[in-house]
Structures are given as C-alpha cells and as structure tokens.
Tab-separated table of C-alpha atoms and ligand atoms in Angstrom:
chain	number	residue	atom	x	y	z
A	1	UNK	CA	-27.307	26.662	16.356
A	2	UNK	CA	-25.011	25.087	13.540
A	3	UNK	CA	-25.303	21.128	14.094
A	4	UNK	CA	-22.507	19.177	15.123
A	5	UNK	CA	-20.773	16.315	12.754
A	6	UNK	CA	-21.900	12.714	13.267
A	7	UNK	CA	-18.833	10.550	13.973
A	8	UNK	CA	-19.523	6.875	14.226
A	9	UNK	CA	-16.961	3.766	14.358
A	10	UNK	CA	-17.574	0.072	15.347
A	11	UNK	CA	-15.401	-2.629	15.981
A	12	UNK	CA	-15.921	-6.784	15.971
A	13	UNK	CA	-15.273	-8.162	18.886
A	14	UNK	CA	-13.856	-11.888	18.219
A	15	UNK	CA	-10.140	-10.417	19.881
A	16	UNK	CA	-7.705	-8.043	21.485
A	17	UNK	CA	-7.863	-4.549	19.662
A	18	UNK	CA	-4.374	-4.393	17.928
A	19	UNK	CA	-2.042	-1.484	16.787
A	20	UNK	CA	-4.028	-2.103	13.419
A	21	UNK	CA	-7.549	-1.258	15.009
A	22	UNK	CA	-5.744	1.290	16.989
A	23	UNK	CA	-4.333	3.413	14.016
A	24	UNK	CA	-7.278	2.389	11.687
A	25	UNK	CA	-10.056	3.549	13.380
A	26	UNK	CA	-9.864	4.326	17.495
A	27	UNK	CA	-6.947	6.872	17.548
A	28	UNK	CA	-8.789	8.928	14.998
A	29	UNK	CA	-12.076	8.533	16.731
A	30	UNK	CA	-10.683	9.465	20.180
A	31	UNK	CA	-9.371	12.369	18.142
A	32	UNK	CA	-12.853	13.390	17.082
A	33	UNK	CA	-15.299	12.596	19.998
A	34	UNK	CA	-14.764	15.969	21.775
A	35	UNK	CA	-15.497	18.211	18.805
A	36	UNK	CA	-18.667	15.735	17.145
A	37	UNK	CA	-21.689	14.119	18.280
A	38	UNK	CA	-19.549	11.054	18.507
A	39	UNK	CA	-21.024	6.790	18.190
A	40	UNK	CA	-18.462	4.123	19.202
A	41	UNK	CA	-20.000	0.465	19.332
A	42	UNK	CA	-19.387	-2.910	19.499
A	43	UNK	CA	-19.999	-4.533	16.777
A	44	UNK	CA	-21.286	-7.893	18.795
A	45	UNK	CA	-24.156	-9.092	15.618
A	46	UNK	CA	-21.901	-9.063	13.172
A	47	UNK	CA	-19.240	-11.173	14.925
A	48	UNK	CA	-21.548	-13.909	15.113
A	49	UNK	CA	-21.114	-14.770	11.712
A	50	UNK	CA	-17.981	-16.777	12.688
A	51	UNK	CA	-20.226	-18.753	15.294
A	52	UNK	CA	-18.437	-17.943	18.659
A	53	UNK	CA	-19.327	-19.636	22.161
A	54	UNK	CA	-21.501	-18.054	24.147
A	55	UNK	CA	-18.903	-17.920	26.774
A	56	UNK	CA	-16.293	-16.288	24.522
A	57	UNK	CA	-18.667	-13.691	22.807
A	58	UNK	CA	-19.774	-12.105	26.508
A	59	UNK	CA	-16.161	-12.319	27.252
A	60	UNK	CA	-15.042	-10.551	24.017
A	61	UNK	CA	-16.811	-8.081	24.133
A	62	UNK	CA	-15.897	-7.095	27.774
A	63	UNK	CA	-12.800	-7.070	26.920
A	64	UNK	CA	-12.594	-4.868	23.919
A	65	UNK	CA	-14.382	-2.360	25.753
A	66	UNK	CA	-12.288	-1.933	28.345
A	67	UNK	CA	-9.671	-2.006	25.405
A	68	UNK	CA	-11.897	1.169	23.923
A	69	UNK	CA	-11.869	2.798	27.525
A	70	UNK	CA	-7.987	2.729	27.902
A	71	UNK	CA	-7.215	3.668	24.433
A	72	UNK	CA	-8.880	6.991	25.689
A	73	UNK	CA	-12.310	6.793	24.487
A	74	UNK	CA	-14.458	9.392	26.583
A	75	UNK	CA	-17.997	8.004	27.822
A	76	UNK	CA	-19.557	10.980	29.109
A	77	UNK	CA	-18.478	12.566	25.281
A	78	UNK	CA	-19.219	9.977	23.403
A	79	UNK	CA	-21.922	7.344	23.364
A	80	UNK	CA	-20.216	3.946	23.432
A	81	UNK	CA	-21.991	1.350	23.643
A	82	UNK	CA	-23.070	-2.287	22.649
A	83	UNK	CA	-24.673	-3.213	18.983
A	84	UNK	CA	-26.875	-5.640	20.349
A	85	UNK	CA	-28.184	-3.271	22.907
A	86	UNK	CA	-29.708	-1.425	20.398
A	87	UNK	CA	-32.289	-3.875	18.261
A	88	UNK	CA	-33.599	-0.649	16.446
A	89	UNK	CA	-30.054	-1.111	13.848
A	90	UNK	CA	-31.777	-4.558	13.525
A	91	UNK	CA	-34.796	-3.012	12.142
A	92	UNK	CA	-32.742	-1.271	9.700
A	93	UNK	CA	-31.554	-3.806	8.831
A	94	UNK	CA	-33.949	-5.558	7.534
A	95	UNK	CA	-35.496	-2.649	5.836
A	96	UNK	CA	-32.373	-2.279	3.917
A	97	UNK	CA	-31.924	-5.583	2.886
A	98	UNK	CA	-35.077	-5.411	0.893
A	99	UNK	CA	-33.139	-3.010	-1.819
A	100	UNK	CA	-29.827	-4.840	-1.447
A	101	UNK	CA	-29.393	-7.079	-4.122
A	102	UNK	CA	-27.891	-10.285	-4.416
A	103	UNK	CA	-25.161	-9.681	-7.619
A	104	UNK	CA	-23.633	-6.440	-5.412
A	105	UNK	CA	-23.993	-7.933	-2.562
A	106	UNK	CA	-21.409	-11.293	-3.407
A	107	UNK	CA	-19.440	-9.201	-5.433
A	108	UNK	CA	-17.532	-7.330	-2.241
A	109	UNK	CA	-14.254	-8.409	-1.378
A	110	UNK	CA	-14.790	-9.081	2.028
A	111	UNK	CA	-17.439	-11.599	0.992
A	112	UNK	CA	-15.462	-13.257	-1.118
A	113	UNK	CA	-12.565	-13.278	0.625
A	114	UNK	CA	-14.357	-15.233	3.826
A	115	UNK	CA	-16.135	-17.832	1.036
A	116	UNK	CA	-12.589	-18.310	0.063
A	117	UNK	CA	-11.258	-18.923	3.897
A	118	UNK	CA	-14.160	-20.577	5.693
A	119	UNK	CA	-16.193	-22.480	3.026
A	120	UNK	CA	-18.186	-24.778	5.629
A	121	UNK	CA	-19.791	-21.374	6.616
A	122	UNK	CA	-20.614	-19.272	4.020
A	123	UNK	CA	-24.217	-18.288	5.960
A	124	UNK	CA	-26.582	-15.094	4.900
A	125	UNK	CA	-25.311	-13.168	7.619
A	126	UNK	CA	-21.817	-12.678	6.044
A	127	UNK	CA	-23.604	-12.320	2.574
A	128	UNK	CA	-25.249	-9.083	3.887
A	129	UNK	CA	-22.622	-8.036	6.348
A	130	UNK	CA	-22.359	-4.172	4.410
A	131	UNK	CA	-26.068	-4.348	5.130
A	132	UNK	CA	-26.074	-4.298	8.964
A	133	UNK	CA	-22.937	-2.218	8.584
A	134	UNK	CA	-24.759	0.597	6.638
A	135	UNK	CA	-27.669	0.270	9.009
A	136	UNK	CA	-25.336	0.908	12.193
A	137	UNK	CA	-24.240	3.596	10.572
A	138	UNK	CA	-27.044	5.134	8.674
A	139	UNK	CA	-28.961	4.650	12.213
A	140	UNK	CA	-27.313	7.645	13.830
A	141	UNK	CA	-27.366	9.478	10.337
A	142	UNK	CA	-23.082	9.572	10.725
A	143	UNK	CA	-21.227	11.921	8.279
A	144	UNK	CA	-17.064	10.578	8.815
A	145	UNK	CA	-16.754	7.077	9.800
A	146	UNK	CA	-13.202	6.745	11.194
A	147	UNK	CA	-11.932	3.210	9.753
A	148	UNK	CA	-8.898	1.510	7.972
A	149	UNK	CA	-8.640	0.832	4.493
A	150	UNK	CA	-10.343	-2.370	4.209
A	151	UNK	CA	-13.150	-0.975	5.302
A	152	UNK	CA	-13.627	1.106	2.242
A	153	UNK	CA	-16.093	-0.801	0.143
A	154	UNK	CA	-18.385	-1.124	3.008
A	155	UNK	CA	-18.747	1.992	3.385
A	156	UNK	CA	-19.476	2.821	-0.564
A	157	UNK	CA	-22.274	0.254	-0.095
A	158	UNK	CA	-23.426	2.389	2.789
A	159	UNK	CA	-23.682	5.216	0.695
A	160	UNK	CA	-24.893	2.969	-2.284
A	161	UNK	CA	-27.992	2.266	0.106
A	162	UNK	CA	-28.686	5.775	1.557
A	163	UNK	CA	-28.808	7.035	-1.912
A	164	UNK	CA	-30.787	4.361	-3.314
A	165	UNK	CA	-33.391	4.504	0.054
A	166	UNK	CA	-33.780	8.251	-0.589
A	167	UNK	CA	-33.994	7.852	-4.757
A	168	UNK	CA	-36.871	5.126	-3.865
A	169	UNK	CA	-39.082	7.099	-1.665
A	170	UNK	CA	-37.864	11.048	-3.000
A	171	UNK	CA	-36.386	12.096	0.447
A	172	UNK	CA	-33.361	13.478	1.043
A	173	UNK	CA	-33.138	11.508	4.512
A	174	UNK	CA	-29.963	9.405	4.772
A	175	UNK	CA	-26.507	11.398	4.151
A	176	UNK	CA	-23.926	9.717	2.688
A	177	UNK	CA	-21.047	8.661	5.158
A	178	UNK	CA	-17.899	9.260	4.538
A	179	UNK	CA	-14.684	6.858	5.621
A	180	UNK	CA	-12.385	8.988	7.174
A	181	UNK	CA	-8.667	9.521	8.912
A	182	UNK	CA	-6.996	12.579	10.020
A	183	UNK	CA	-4.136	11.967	7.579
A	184	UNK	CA	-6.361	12.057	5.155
A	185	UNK	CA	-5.632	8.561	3.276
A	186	UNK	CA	-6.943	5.529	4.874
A	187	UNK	CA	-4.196	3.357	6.158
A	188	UNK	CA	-3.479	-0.448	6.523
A	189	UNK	CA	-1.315	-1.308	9.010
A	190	UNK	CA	0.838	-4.231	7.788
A	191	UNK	CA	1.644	-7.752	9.981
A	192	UNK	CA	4.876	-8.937	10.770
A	193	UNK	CA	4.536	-11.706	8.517
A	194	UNK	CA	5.435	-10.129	5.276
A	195	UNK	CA	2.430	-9.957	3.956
A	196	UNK	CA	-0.891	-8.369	4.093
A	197	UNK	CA	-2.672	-6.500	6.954
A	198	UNK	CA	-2.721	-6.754	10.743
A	199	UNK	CA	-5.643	-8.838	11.661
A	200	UNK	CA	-7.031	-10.646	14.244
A	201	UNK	CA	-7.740	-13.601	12.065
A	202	UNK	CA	-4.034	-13.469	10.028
A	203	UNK	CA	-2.706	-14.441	13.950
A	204	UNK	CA	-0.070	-11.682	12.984
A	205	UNK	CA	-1.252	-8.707	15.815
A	206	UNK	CA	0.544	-6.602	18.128
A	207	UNK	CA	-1.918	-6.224	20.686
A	208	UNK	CA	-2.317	-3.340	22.656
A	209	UNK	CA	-2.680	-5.776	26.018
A	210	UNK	CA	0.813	-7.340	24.536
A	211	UNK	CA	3.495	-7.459	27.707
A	212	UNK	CA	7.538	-6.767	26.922
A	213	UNK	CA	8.521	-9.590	26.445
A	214	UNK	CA	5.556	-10.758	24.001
A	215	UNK	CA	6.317	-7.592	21.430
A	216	UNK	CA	9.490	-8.007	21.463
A	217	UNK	CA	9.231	-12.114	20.747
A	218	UNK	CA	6.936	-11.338	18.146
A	219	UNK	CA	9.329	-8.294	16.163
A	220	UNK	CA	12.075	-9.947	16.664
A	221	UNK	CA	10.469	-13.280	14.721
A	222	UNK	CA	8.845	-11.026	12.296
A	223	UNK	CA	9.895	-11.572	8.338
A	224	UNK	CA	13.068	-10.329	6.804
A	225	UNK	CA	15.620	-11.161	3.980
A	226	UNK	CA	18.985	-11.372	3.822
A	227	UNK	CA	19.865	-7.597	3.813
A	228	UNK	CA	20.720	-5.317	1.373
A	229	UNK	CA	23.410	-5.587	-0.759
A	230	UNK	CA	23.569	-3.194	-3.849
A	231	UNK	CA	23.084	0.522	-2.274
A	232	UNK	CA	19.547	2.385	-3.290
A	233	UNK	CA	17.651	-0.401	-3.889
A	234	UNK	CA	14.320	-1.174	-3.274
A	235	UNK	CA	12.930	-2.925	0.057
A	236	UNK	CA	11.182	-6.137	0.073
A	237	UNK	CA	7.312	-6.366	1.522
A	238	UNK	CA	8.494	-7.579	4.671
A	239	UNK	CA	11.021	-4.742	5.144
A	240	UNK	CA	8.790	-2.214	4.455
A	241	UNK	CA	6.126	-3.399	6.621
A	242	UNK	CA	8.097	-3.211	9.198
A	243	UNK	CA	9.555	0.649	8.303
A	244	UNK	CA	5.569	1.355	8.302
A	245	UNK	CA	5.085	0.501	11.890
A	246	UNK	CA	7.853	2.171	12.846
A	247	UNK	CA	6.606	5.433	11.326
A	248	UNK	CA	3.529	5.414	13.338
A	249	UNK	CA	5.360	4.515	16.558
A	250	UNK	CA	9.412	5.855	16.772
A	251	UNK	CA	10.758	9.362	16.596
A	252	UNK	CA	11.068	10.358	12.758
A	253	UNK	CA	15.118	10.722	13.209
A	254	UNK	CA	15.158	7.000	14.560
A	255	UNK	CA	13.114	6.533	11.006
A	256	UNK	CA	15.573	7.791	8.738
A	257	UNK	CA	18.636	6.789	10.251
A	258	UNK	CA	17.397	3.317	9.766
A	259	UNK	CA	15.971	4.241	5.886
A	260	UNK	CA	19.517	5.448	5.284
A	261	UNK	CA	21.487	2.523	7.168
A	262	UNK	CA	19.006	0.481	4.512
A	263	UNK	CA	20.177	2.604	1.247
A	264	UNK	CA	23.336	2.182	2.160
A	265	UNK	CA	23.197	-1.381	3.157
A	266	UNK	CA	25.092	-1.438	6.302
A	267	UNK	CA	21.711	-1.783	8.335
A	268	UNK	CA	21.682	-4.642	11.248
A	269	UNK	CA	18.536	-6.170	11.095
A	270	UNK	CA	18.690	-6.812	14.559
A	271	UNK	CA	19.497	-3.523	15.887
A	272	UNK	CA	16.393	-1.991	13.602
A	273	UNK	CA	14.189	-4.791	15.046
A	274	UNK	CA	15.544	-4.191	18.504
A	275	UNK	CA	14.535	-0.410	18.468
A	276	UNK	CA	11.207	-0.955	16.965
A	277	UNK	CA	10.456	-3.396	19.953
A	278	UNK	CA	11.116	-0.839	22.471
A	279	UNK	CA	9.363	1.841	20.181
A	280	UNK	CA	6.182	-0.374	20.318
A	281	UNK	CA	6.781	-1.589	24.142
A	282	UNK	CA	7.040	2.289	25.126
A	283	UNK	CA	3.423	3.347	23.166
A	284	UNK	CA	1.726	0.120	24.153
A	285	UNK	CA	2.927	0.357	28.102
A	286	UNK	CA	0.535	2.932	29.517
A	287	UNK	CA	-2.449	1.537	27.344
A	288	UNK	CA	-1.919	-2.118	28.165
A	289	UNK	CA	-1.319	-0.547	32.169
A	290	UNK	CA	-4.852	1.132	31.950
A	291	UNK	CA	-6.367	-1.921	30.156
A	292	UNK	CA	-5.466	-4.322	32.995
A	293	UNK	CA	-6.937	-2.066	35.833
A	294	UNK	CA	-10.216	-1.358	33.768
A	295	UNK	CA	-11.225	-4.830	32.997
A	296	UNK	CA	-11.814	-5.615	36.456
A	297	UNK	CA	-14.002	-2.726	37.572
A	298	UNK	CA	-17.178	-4.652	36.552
A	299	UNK	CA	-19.128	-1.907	37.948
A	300	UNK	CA	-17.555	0.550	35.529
A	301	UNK	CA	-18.328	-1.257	32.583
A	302	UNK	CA	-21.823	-1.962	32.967
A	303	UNK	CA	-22.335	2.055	34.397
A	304	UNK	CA	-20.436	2.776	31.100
A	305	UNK	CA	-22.615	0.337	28.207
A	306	UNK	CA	-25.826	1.608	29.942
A	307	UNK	CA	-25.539	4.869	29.913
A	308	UNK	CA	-24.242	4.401	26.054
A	309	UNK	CA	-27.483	2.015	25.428
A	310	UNK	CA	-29.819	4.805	26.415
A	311	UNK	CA	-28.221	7.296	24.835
A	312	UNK	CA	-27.926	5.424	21.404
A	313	UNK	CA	-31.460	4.573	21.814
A	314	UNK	CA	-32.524	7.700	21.838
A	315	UNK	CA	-31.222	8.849	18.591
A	316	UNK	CA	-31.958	5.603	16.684
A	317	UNK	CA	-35.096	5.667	17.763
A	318	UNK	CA	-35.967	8.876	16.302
A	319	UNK	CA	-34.094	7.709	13.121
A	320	UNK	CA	-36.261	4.233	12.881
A	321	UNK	CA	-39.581	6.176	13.660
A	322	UNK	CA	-39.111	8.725	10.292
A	323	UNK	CA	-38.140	5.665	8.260
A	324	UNK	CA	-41.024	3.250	9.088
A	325	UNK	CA	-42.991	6.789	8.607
A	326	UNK	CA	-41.279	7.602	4.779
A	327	UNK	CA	-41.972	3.504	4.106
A	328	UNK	CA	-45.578	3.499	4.586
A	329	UNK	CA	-46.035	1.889	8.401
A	330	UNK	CA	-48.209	4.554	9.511
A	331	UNK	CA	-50.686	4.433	12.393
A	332	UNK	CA	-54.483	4.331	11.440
B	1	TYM	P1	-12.826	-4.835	12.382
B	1	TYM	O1	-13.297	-5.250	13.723
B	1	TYM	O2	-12.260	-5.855	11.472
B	1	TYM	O3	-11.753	-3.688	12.511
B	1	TYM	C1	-12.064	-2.530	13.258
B	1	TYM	C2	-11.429	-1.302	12.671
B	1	TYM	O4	-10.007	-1.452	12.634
B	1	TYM	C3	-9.548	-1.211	11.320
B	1	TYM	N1	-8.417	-2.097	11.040
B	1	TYM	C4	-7.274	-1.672	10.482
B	1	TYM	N2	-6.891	-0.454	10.081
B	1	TYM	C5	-5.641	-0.340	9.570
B	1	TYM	N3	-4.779	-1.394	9.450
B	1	TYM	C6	-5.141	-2.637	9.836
B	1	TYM	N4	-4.303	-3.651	9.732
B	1	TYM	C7	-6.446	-2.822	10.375
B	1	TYM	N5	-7.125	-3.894	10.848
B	1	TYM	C8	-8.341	-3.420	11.237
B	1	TYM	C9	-10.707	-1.531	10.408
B	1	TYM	O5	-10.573	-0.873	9.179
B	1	TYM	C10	-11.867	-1.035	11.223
B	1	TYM	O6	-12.029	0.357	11.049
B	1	TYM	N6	-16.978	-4.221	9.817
B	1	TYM	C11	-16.159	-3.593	10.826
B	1	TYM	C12	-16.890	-3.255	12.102
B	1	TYM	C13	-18.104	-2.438	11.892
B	1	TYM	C14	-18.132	-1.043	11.586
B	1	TYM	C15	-19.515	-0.718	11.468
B	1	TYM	C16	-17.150	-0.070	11.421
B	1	TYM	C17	-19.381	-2.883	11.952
B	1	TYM	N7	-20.236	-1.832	11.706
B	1	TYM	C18	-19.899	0.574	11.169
B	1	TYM	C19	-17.566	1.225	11.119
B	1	TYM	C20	-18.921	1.539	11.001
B	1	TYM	C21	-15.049	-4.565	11.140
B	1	TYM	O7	-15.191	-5.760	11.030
B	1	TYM	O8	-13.961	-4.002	11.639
C-alpha cells in the first residue's frame, strides 16, 4: 500500500481567524484533508507567550475551532484537535531544544520582530517558539505544511532540526516539511491599512465572523491616495493591497475593469471600494452563518476535540516512543 502524505497546519488562538488565516493556511488545508493523512491543531502553548487570561484563552480557543469547523474543515477526515491535548509535542520539545542554539535561535524575524513590539516580555518561550513549532510538526512526521508566507522561516528551522536530529544520531527519521499552497507561492494577504500583512495583532483583519455592515465600515475606511492622475502609472501600497484582496475574492472581469479604470485614471475610489465590500460580504456570509450556529453546540465541540485528541495521540505517541528509543532512554 503506497503511504499517504502527511498534511499538518496549526493556528494561534489569541483571535477571530481572518481572510489572512483563511487564504494562508485553512483554505489550502481543507483542500488537502480528503486526499492526506491530514493534522489541524490549535496552537493553544504557543499563544501563551503573550500571557492571556485564563478566561480568554478557553474562550479563544473555542472559538477558533468552531471558526476551523465552518471554514469546512472535516473531523471524521482529518484529526483536529487541541495542542495542549497532546503533551507528547511537549516532549519534543524539549528534546529539540537541546540542539537548538541560542545565535539561530534570536536571529529569526519573528523573534525579533516581538522583542521589538513587546519589550516588557521578551520570555524563553517566544525565544524558542520555531522549537515547539518544529516539534508539532515533526510529531506527526508532516511532509506539506499549508501556511502563509511569514511562516516560512519557521518552517526552515523545522527542517534545520530534523536534519540536524537525524545527522546527530545517523537515522534517517524526521523528513523535512515542506511549507506549502496550492498556488504554489506562499501568499501574504495585505491589511487595509496600507501597509504590511493581515494580522490579528496589526488590528487591521477582516474576520470571517465580520457582519455587513462591519466589512463594509472597515473597506470603506481602508487607506487610499488621491487617485491617479498620469495614465499607466504605478499603484501605491495601499492601492494594491486592496487590488490583492480583491483577486482572491471578486470575479476576475470585476478585477480588470477596475485595473484598467486605474491605468486610465478615471477609477472612483468609492465605487472600487464599494464592490470589494460586497465581494468580501458575499464569501464571508455563509462562513460567518455556519460559525454562529456551531459555536453554540457545546456538545459538538467537545465530541469533535476528543475524538481529534485520541487520534493525535496515537500517532505522536508512536513518534515520541522511536525518538526516546534513537536518544538512548531505553528500558533495562
Ligand atoms: P498564526 O496563528 O499567526 O497564523 C495562522 C496561519 O495563517 C497564516 N496567515 C497568513 N497568511 C497569509 N496572509 C496573512 N496576512 C496571514 N496572516 C496569517 C499564517 O502564515 C499561518 O499559516 N506559528 C503559527 C502557528 C503554528 C503552526 C505550527 C503552523 C504553530 N505550530 C505548526 C503550522 C505548523 C502561527 O502563529 O500562525
């Protein structure tokens, strides 16, 4: 029997899944998780390195799982379930960190970027945040890893450390993950502010649980100039962030009569801005519809995380038992 493809994706919970999460990583998943032995998780540990209330964390990650669930995610294909409900990625992890080093390790971006933005907090668990991330993936062995572009360098440490585990001991154990998207480059999905990506902590997201009227607040606020006024020329940040949400969510022929209206500068901001909102509003609807009747079926949820805690279990398990085996912890 040929073996199926590992698939594995994670997301924090500290907030609504937005179109960025959507696009980056769960649309290409749900794409995936019929064809693949398929992981989707909540990635509950490594949200705690922004210290959130008990109260908020429990909540979060309800939330974002019946987010997962509406966005189409499949529980009886794929095993979805919590991080923490699986201590065995913990165990990992700490192997791991023994042959992570410090110099790589506050040389990523990501590191540096959250020194930069909350300096009162710069604890060990963001320091070796690719760490646990290698470990939840490395756990279940994955081969594509569905996830936007800024999750790139993560995942090159992940392979960093499956290479170097197998190098120490002379296995060829780990494989090396792979990021991956359908379209074949990884994408960022921009904000409405002009700059940067969607995110949860930029406060720039169009949330999938968004109603009418807050999308279409939110686009028609979002960043533009003045308009174009010599013909051909080339869009702002802003402008183009916005074209590159409408590419993912309008009809391509609503697309280029826009691009055109642009190059020849008789485009109404307003009118583009307009039709975006509805574009969005339209996708969003039946998600944000499906979100709002899942999150209350308490029953469903907890049927749904342990079934996926069991069946996680069972394959980390069996990963965890070879490594502690290939380390040296070996019964007398
Ligand atoms: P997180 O929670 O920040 O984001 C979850 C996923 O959404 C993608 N994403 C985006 N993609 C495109 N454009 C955007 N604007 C955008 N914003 C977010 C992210 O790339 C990601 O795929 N460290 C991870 C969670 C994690 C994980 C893992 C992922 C923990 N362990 C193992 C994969 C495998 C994170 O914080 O993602």
């Amino acid at each position: 029997m040929i073996k199926k493809e590992t698939v594995l994706s994670g997301i924090r919970p500290t907030g609504n899944l937005h179109l960025g999460n959507y696009f980056g990583a769960v649309q290409n998943f749900v794409k995936m998780q019929h064809q693949a032995d398929a992981y989707f998780f909540i990635a509950d540990y490594h949200s705690l390195t922004t210290h959130p209330t008990p109260a908020d964390l429990h909540g979060n990650v309800k939330q974002v799982l019946a987010e997962y669930l509406a966005c189409g995610l499949d529980p009886d294909a794929a095993t979805l379930y919590v991080q923490s409900d699986l201590p065995e990625t913990t165990e990992l992890y700490l192997l791991l960190n023994m042959n992570a080093y410090l110099g790589e390790l506050e040389r990523t971006t990501s590191f540096k970027d959250k020194a930069r933005k909350q300096p009162e907090n710069v604890n060990a668990g963001l320091l070796t945040y690719p760490v646990l991330m290698a470990a939840d993936i490395l756990i279940h062995k994955a081969d594509k890893v569905p996830v936007g572009k800024d999750q790139e360098q993560n995942l090159e440490m992940a392979r960093k450390f499956a290479k170097r585990f197998n190098r120490m001991y002379q296995v060829e154990f780990f494989k090396e993950p792979i990021p991956y998207n359908f379209g074949e480059e990884l994408i960022k999905i921009p904000g409405l502010d002009g700059s940067g990506k969607m995110g949860k902590s930029e406060g720039n997201g169009l949330y999938l649980v968004d109603d009418e009227a807050t999308i279409r607040k939110k686009v028609m606020k979002a960043k533009t100039d003045t308009g174009p006024t010599v013909p051909n020329s080339e869009m702002p940040e802003e402008i183009k962030n916005l074209f590159t949400i409408a590419q993912i969510v309008s009809k391509p022929e609503t697309v280029t009569m826009f691009r055109n209206s642009y190059l020849d500068c008789s485009i109404r901001y307003g009118d583009f801005k307009k039709q975006l909102a509805d574009d969005i509003t339209s996708f969003t609807l039946p998600i944000r519809e499906r979100i709002l009747s899942i999150s209350s079926d308490n029953e469903y949820l907890k049927k749904v995380v342990t079934l996926g805690a069991d069946k996680a279990r069972a394959s980390a398990s069996s990963t965890l038992n070879e490594v502690r085996h290939i380390i040296g912890f070996r019964h007398f």
